[in-house]
Amino acid sequence: MTTQTAEKKREKVPMNGVDTPTLFATINAVKEQPELAKAQFRASSRWVAGTHSRSKVESFTAAGGTHTHEGDYAFDADHPKVLTGTGKGATPVEFLLHGLAGCLTAGIANIAAARGVTLTEVSSTLEGDMDLRGILGLSNEVRNGYSGITVTFDIKGDAPAEKLRQIVEQSRARSAVFDVLANGTAIDVRVNA
Amino acid sequence: MTTQTAEKKREKVPMNGVDTPTLFATINAVKEQPELAKAQFRASSRWVAGTHSRSKVESFTAAGGTHTHEGDYAFDADHPKVLTGTGKGATPVEFLLHGLAGCLTAGIANIAAARGVTLTEVSSTLEGDMDLRGILGLSNEVRNGYSGITVTFDIKGDAPAEKLRQIVEQSRARSAVFDVLANGTAIDVRVNA
């Protein structure tokens, strides 16, 4: 049996809660029909009071159509009281950390399944450092956002440490959120006033 | 009365749910003691199954100490079923949009209060476009993350349209999340395997 055949055989087995056959069928469908890859994700947000706002995430476009999320997703965001907010939600910058964790972790599960590795634990801590003089308008020497983010994964599974590290690295290399947070993207802010 | 005096007088009035006097007292305290500006925001995440993970946001360091959020903040993230996930949460990339909305909106409320403008509505829609061939590993020509994000604000208050636009622009210019999403930041991914 060649390595390639072994890979193909492994691809057909659901693993880590990942429906691996469907994952590969999806990849092949998009390969055949690249227009299926066109996606748009959306949120709508409304100011509540002070620094408190609430977003809804309802529908997205992907795989050739617009789909409504099954869950009812609404999220509050606020500044904490110690930073002169009203403390009615996690801070906006913390949601970036959550998004990064979610994207890297999903990729790890998918890639491990594709490589025939059963995972038993994936946990992570994320730390983002910031000098608040930026957002407070007190300095033009420091940036407004995170000066840096550190993500530390603990990962366990039925593969050698080196293979587990490679899975994390491959997830990083294909992560949508990592890409945006590491490299930035064009943001167009429009105003109807 | 000079313009400066008028500005100072306005600073003392809470407005839009913003405790403006405390906001300015905080800015002045950090100006006097720049070490108070050193902040770290954190999240911890745990893989659940498939592409589903859950993050907790519990404590942060700012204003010279470590503080625990008053609320119990836990967030699920998942890929939708149509993208071979399990649909147990909003997608990681959608949380970036929520974070961006929350940061810009909080800034708008603070800046409007500081400028003596009473707001009656701030709402926004956010759209992030993505070519999924990146994350699916089907193309090195497209990036993994958003090719671009469009934010559209509707804002109403007791000021001329031009002044409302300037408030949005100033929020953008001092937004931590906008900065990170537009310009990127250093991300260090470490692995204990």
GROMACS .gro file of N, CA and C in nm, chain A residues 75-155:
model
  243
   75PHE      N    1  -2.453   3.911   2.057
   75PHE     CA    2  -2.339   3.929   2.147
   75PHE      C    3  -2.331   4.074   2.192
   76ASP      N    4  -2.313   4.091   2.322
   76ASP     CA    5  -2.290   4.224   2.377
   76ASP      C    6  -2.142   4.256   2.373
   77ALA      N    7  -2.110   4.381   2.363
   77ALA     CA    8  -1.972   4.426   2.378
   77ALA      C    9  -1.976   4.553   2.461
   78ASP      N   10  -1.877   4.570   2.545
   78ASP     CA   11  -1.874   4.689   2.630
   78ASP      C   12  -1.731   4.709   2.679
   79HIS      N   13  -1.705   4.824   2.733
   79HIS     CA   14  -1.581   4.845   2.805
   79HIS      C   15  -1.609   4.815   2.953
   80PRO      N   16  -1.510   4.766   3.025
   80PRO     CA   17  -1.532   4.740   3.168
   80PRO      C   18  -1.541   4.872   3.245
   81LYS      N   19  -1.598   4.865   3.364
   81LYS     CA   20  -1.617   4.987   3.443
   81LYS      C   21  -1.484   5.055   3.474
   82VAL      N   22  -1.380   4.975   3.499
   82VAL     CA   23  -1.250   5.034   3.534
   82VAL      C   24  -1.192   5.113   3.415
   83LEU      N   25  -1.243   5.084   3.295
   83LEU     CA   26  -1.203   5.161   3.177
   83LEU      C   27  -1.320   5.249   3.132
   84THR      N   28  -1.393   5.298   3.228
   84THR     CA   29  -1.503   5.394   3.211
   84THR      C   30  -1.615   5.345   3.119
   85GLY      N   31  -1.634   5.212   3.115
   85GLY     CA   32  -1.747   5.156   3.043
   85GLY      C   33  -1.857   5.117   3.140
   86THR      N   34  -1.954   5.038   3.093
   86THR     CA   35  -2.063   4.997   3.181
   86THR      C   36  -2.058   4.847   3.210
   87GLY      N   37  -1.959   4.776   3.157
   87GLY     CA   38  -1.937   4.636   3.195
   87GLY      C   39  -2.049   4.540   3.159
   88LYS      N   40  -2.118   4.567   3.050
   88LYS     CA   41  -2.232   4.481   3.012
   88LYS      C   42  -2.193   4.372   2.913
   89GLY      N   43  -2.066   4.358   2.885
   89GLY     CA   44  -2.024   4.254   2.790
   89GLY      C   45  -1.873   4.245   2.789
   90ALA      N   46  -1.821   4.144   2.721
   90ALA     CA   47  -1.676   4.136   2.703
   90ALA      C   48  -1.633   4.253   2.615
   91THR      N   49  -1.505   4.285   2.619
   91THR     CA   50  -1.457   4.399   2.540
   91THR      C   51  -1.438   4.357   2.393
   92PRO      N   52  -1.449   4.454   2.305
   92PRO     CA   53  -1.429   4.424   2.162
   92PRO      C   54  -1.297   4.352   2.135
   93VAL      N   55  -1.190   4.396   2.199
   93VAL     CA   56  -1.059   4.334   2.170
   93VAL      C   57  -1.052   4.189   2.219
   94GLU      N   58  -1.130   4.155   2.321
   94GLU     CA   59  -1.132   4.015   2.366
   94GLU      C   60  -1.200   3.925   2.263
   95PHE      N   61  -1.296   3.979   2.189
   95PHE     CA   62  -1.361   3.898   2.085
   95PHE      C   63  -1.263   3.862   1.973
   96LEU      N   64  -1.162   3.945   1.953
   96LEU     CA   65  -1.059   3.907   1.854
   96LEU      C   66  -0.986   3.781   1.900
   97LEU      N   67  -0.958   3.774   2.029
   97LEU     CA   68  -0.887   3.657   2.083
   97LEU      C   69  -0.975   3.532   2.070
   98HIS      N   70  -1.101   3.546   2.102
   98HIS     CA   71  -1.195   3.433   2.087
   98HIS      C   72  -1.201   3.387   1.942
   99GLY      N   73  -1.210   3.482   1.850
   99GLY     CA   74  -1.215   3.444   1.708
   99GLY      C   75  -1.089   3.370   1.665
  100LEU      N   76  -0.976   3.417   1.713
  100LEU     CA   77  -0.849   3.353   1.677
  100LEU      C   78  -0.842   3.211   1.733
  101ALA      N   79  -0.883   3.196   1.859
  101ALA     CA   80  -0.883   3.061   1.919
  101ALA      C   81  -0.976   2.968   1.843
  102GLY      N   82  -1.095   3.018   1.811
  102GLY     CA   83  -1.194   2.933   1.743
  102GLY      C   84  -1.148   2.889   1.606
  103CYS      N   85  -1.083   2.980   1.534
  103CYS     CA   86  -1.039   2.948   1.398
  103CYS      C   87  -0.924   2.848   1.401
  104LEU      N   88  -0.824   2.873   1.485
  104LEU     CA   89  -0.710   2.782   1.491
  104LEU      C   90  -0.752   2.645   1.542
  105THR      N   91  -0.842   2.642   1.639
  105THR     CA   92  -0.884   2.514   1.698
  105THR      C   93  -0.965   2.433   1.598
  106ALA      N   94  -1.055   2.497   1.524
  106ALA     CA   95  -1.132   2.426   1.421
  106ALA      C   96  -1.039   2.367   1.315
  107GLY      N   97  -0.941   2.446   1.276
  107GLY     CA   98  -0.844   2.397   1.178
  107GLY      C   99  -0.765   2.279   1.229
  108ILE      N  100  -0.726   2.285   1.355
  108ILE     CA  101  -0.652   2.173   1.416
  108ILE      C  102  -0.735   2.045   1.411
  109ALA      N  103  -0.863   2.055   1.446
  109ALA     CA  104  -0.949   1.935   1.446
  109ALA      C  105  -0.965   1.881   1.305
  110ASN      N  106  -0.988   1.970   1.208
  110ASN     CA  107  -1.005   1.926   1.069
  110ASN      C  108  -0.877   1.861   1.015
  111ILE      N  109  -0.765   1.925   1.038
  111ILE     CA  110  -0.638   1.877   0.982
  111ILE      C  111  -0.597   1.746   1.049
  112ALA      N  112  -0.617   1.738   1.180
  112ALA     CA  113  -0.586   1.612   1.249
  112ALA      C  114  -0.670   1.499   1.190
  113ALA      N  115  -0.800   1.525   1.169
  113ALA     CA  116  -0.887   1.420   1.112
  113ALA      C  117  -0.838   1.380   0.974
  114ALA      N  118  -0.801   1.478   0.894
  114ALA     CA  119  -0.754   1.448   0.758
  114ALA      C  120  -0.624   1.367   0.761
  115ARG      N  121  -0.547   1.384   0.866
  115ARG     CA  122  -0.419   1.313   0.877
  115ARG      C  123  -0.429   1.187   0.962
  116GLY      N  124  -0.551   1.151   1.000
  116GLY     CA  125  -0.571   1.026   1.074
  116GLY      C  126  -0.526   1.030   1.219
  117VAL      N  127  -0.524   1.151   1.276
  117VAL     CA  128  -0.481   1.165   1.416
  117VAL      C  129  -0.603   1.188   1.504
  118THR      N  130  -0.619   1.107   1.607
  118THR     CA  131  -0.726   1.127   1.704
  118THR      C  132  -0.677   1.218   1.815
  119LEU      N  133  -0.749   1.326   1.834
  119LEU     CA  134  -0.712   1.423   1.938
  119LEU      C  135  -0.787   1.392   2.066
  120THR      N  136  -0.724   1.416   2.177
  120THR     CA  137  -0.792   1.400   2.306
  120THR      C  138  -0.805   1.533   2.379
  121GLU      N  139  -0.721   1.629   2.344
  121GLU     CA  140  -0.733   1.761   2.408
  121GLU      C  141  -0.670   1.868   2.321
  122VAL      N  142  -0.742   1.977   2.307
  122VAL     CA  143  -0.685   2.098   2.247
  122VAL      C  144  -0.734   2.215   2.332
  123SER      N  145  -0.644   2.278   2.401
  123SER     CA  146  -0.684   2.397   2.476
  123SER      C  147  -0.581   2.505   2.451
  124SER      N  148  -0.621   2.627   2.473
  124SER     CA  149  -0.529   2.737   2.443
  124SER      C  150  -0.555   2.855   2.535
  125THR      N  151  -0.451   2.931   2.556
  125THR     CA  152  -0.464   3.059   2.624
  125THR      C  153  -0.414   3.166   2.528
  126LEU      N  154  -0.479   3.280   2.531
  126LEU     CA  155  -0.444   3.389   2.439
  126LEU      C  156  -0.424   3.515   2.520
  127GLU      N  157  -0.319   3.586   2.490
  127GLU     CA  158  -0.287   3.710   2.561
  127GLU      C  159  -0.256   3.818   2.458
  128GLY      N  160  -0.325   3.929   2.471
  128GLY     CA  161  -0.301   4.041   2.380
  128GLY      C  162  -0.256   4.162   2.460
  129ASP      N  163  -0.142   4.216   2.426
  129ASP     CA  164  -0.086   4.330   2.500
  129ASP      C  165  -0.117   4.462   2.429
  130MET      N  166  -0.146   4.561   2.511
  130MET     CA  167  -0.186   4.690   2.454
  130MET      C  168  -0.143   4.804   2.545
  131ASP      N  169  -0.106   4.913   2.485
  131ASP     CA  170  -0.076   5.035   2.560
  131ASP      C  171  -0.194   5.129   2.537
  132LEU      N  172  -0.271   5.153   2.641
  132LEU     CA  173  -0.398   5.225   2.626
  132LEU      C  174  -0.379   5.374   2.591
  133ARG      N  175  -0.254   5.421   2.594
  133ARG     CA  176  -0.234   5.561   2.555
  133ARG      C  177  -0.273   5.584   2.409
  134GLY      N  178  -0.272   5.477   2.329
  134GLY     CA  179  -0.317   5.491   2.189
  134GLY      C  180  -0.463   5.528   2.181
  135ILE      N  181  -0.550   5.441   2.235
  135ILE     CA  182  -0.693   5.468   2.221
  135ILE      C  183  -0.739   5.588   2.303
  136LEU      N  184  -0.662   5.623   2.407
  136LEU     CA  185  -0.698   5.741   2.487
  136LEU      C  186  -0.652   5.871   2.422
  137GLY      N  187  -0.582   5.859   2.310
  137GLY     CA  188  -0.540   5.979   2.238
  137GLY      C  189  -0.423   6.050   2.306
  138LEU      N  190  -0.349   5.978   2.391
  138LEU     CA  191  -0.241   6.041   2.469
  138LEU      C  192  -0.105   6.028   2.403
  139SER      N  193  -0.096   5.945   2.301
  139SER     CA  194   0.034   5.927   2.237
  139SER      C  195   0.016   5.886   2.092
  140ASN      N  196   0.097   5.944   2.007
  140ASN     CA  197   0.101   5.898   1.869
  140ASN      C  198   0.219   5.803   1.847
  141GLU      N  199   0.291   5.776   1.955
  141GLU     CA  200   0.407   5.686   1.947
  141GLU      C  201   0.363   5.541   1.959
  142VAL      N  202   0.254   5.514   2.027
  142VAL     CA  203   0.206   5.377   2.044
  142VAL      C  204   0.085   5.356   1.955
  143ARG      N  205   0.065   5.235   1.911
  143ARG     CA  206  -0.048   5.206   1.825
  143ARG      C  207  -0.175   5.192   1.910
  144ASN      N  208  -0.290   5.195   1.843
  144ASN     CA  209  -0.417   5.180   1.914
  144ASN      C  210  -0.443   5.035   1.956
  145GLY      N  211  -0.404   4.943   1.871
  145GLY     CA  212  -0.440   4.803   1.893
  145GLY      C  213  -0.334   4.724   1.966
  146TYR      N  214  -0.350   4.592   1.963
  146TYR     CA  215  -0.254   4.504   2.028
  146TYR      C  216  -0.114   4.524   1.969
  147SER      N  217  -0.016   4.538   2.058
  147SER     CA  218   0.124   4.539   2.011
  147SER      C  219   0.165   4.398   1.973
  148GLY      N  220   0.099   4.299   2.028
  148GLY     CA  221   0.127   4.160   1.994
  148GLY      C  222   0.030   4.067   2.064
  149ILE      N  223   0.013   3.949   2.008
  149ILE     CA  224  -0.074   3.846   2.066
  149ILE      C  225   0.008   3.719   2.080
  150THR      N  226  -0.005   3.655   2.196
  150THR     CA  227   0.060   3.525   2.216
  150THR      C  228  -0.048   3.419   2.237
  151VAL      N  229  -0.039   3.313   2.158
  151VAL     CA  230  -0.133   3.201   2.169
  151VAL      C  231  -0.051   3.080   2.214
  152THR      N  232  -0.095   3.014   2.319
  152THR     CA  233  -0.025   2.894   2.366
  152THR      C  234  -0.121   2.775   2.365
  153PHE      N  235  -0.090   2.678   2.281
  153PHE     CA  236  -0.175   2.559   2.270
  153PHE      C  237  -0.120   2.445   2.355
  154ASP      N  238  -0.212   2.373   2.419
  154ASP     CA  239  -0.182   2.243   2.476
  154ASP      C  240  -0.260   2.144   2.392
  155ILE      N  241  -0.189   2.049   2.333
  155ILE     CA  242  -0.254   1.956   2.242
  155ILE      C  243  -0.209   1.813   2.273
   0.00000   0.00000   0.00000
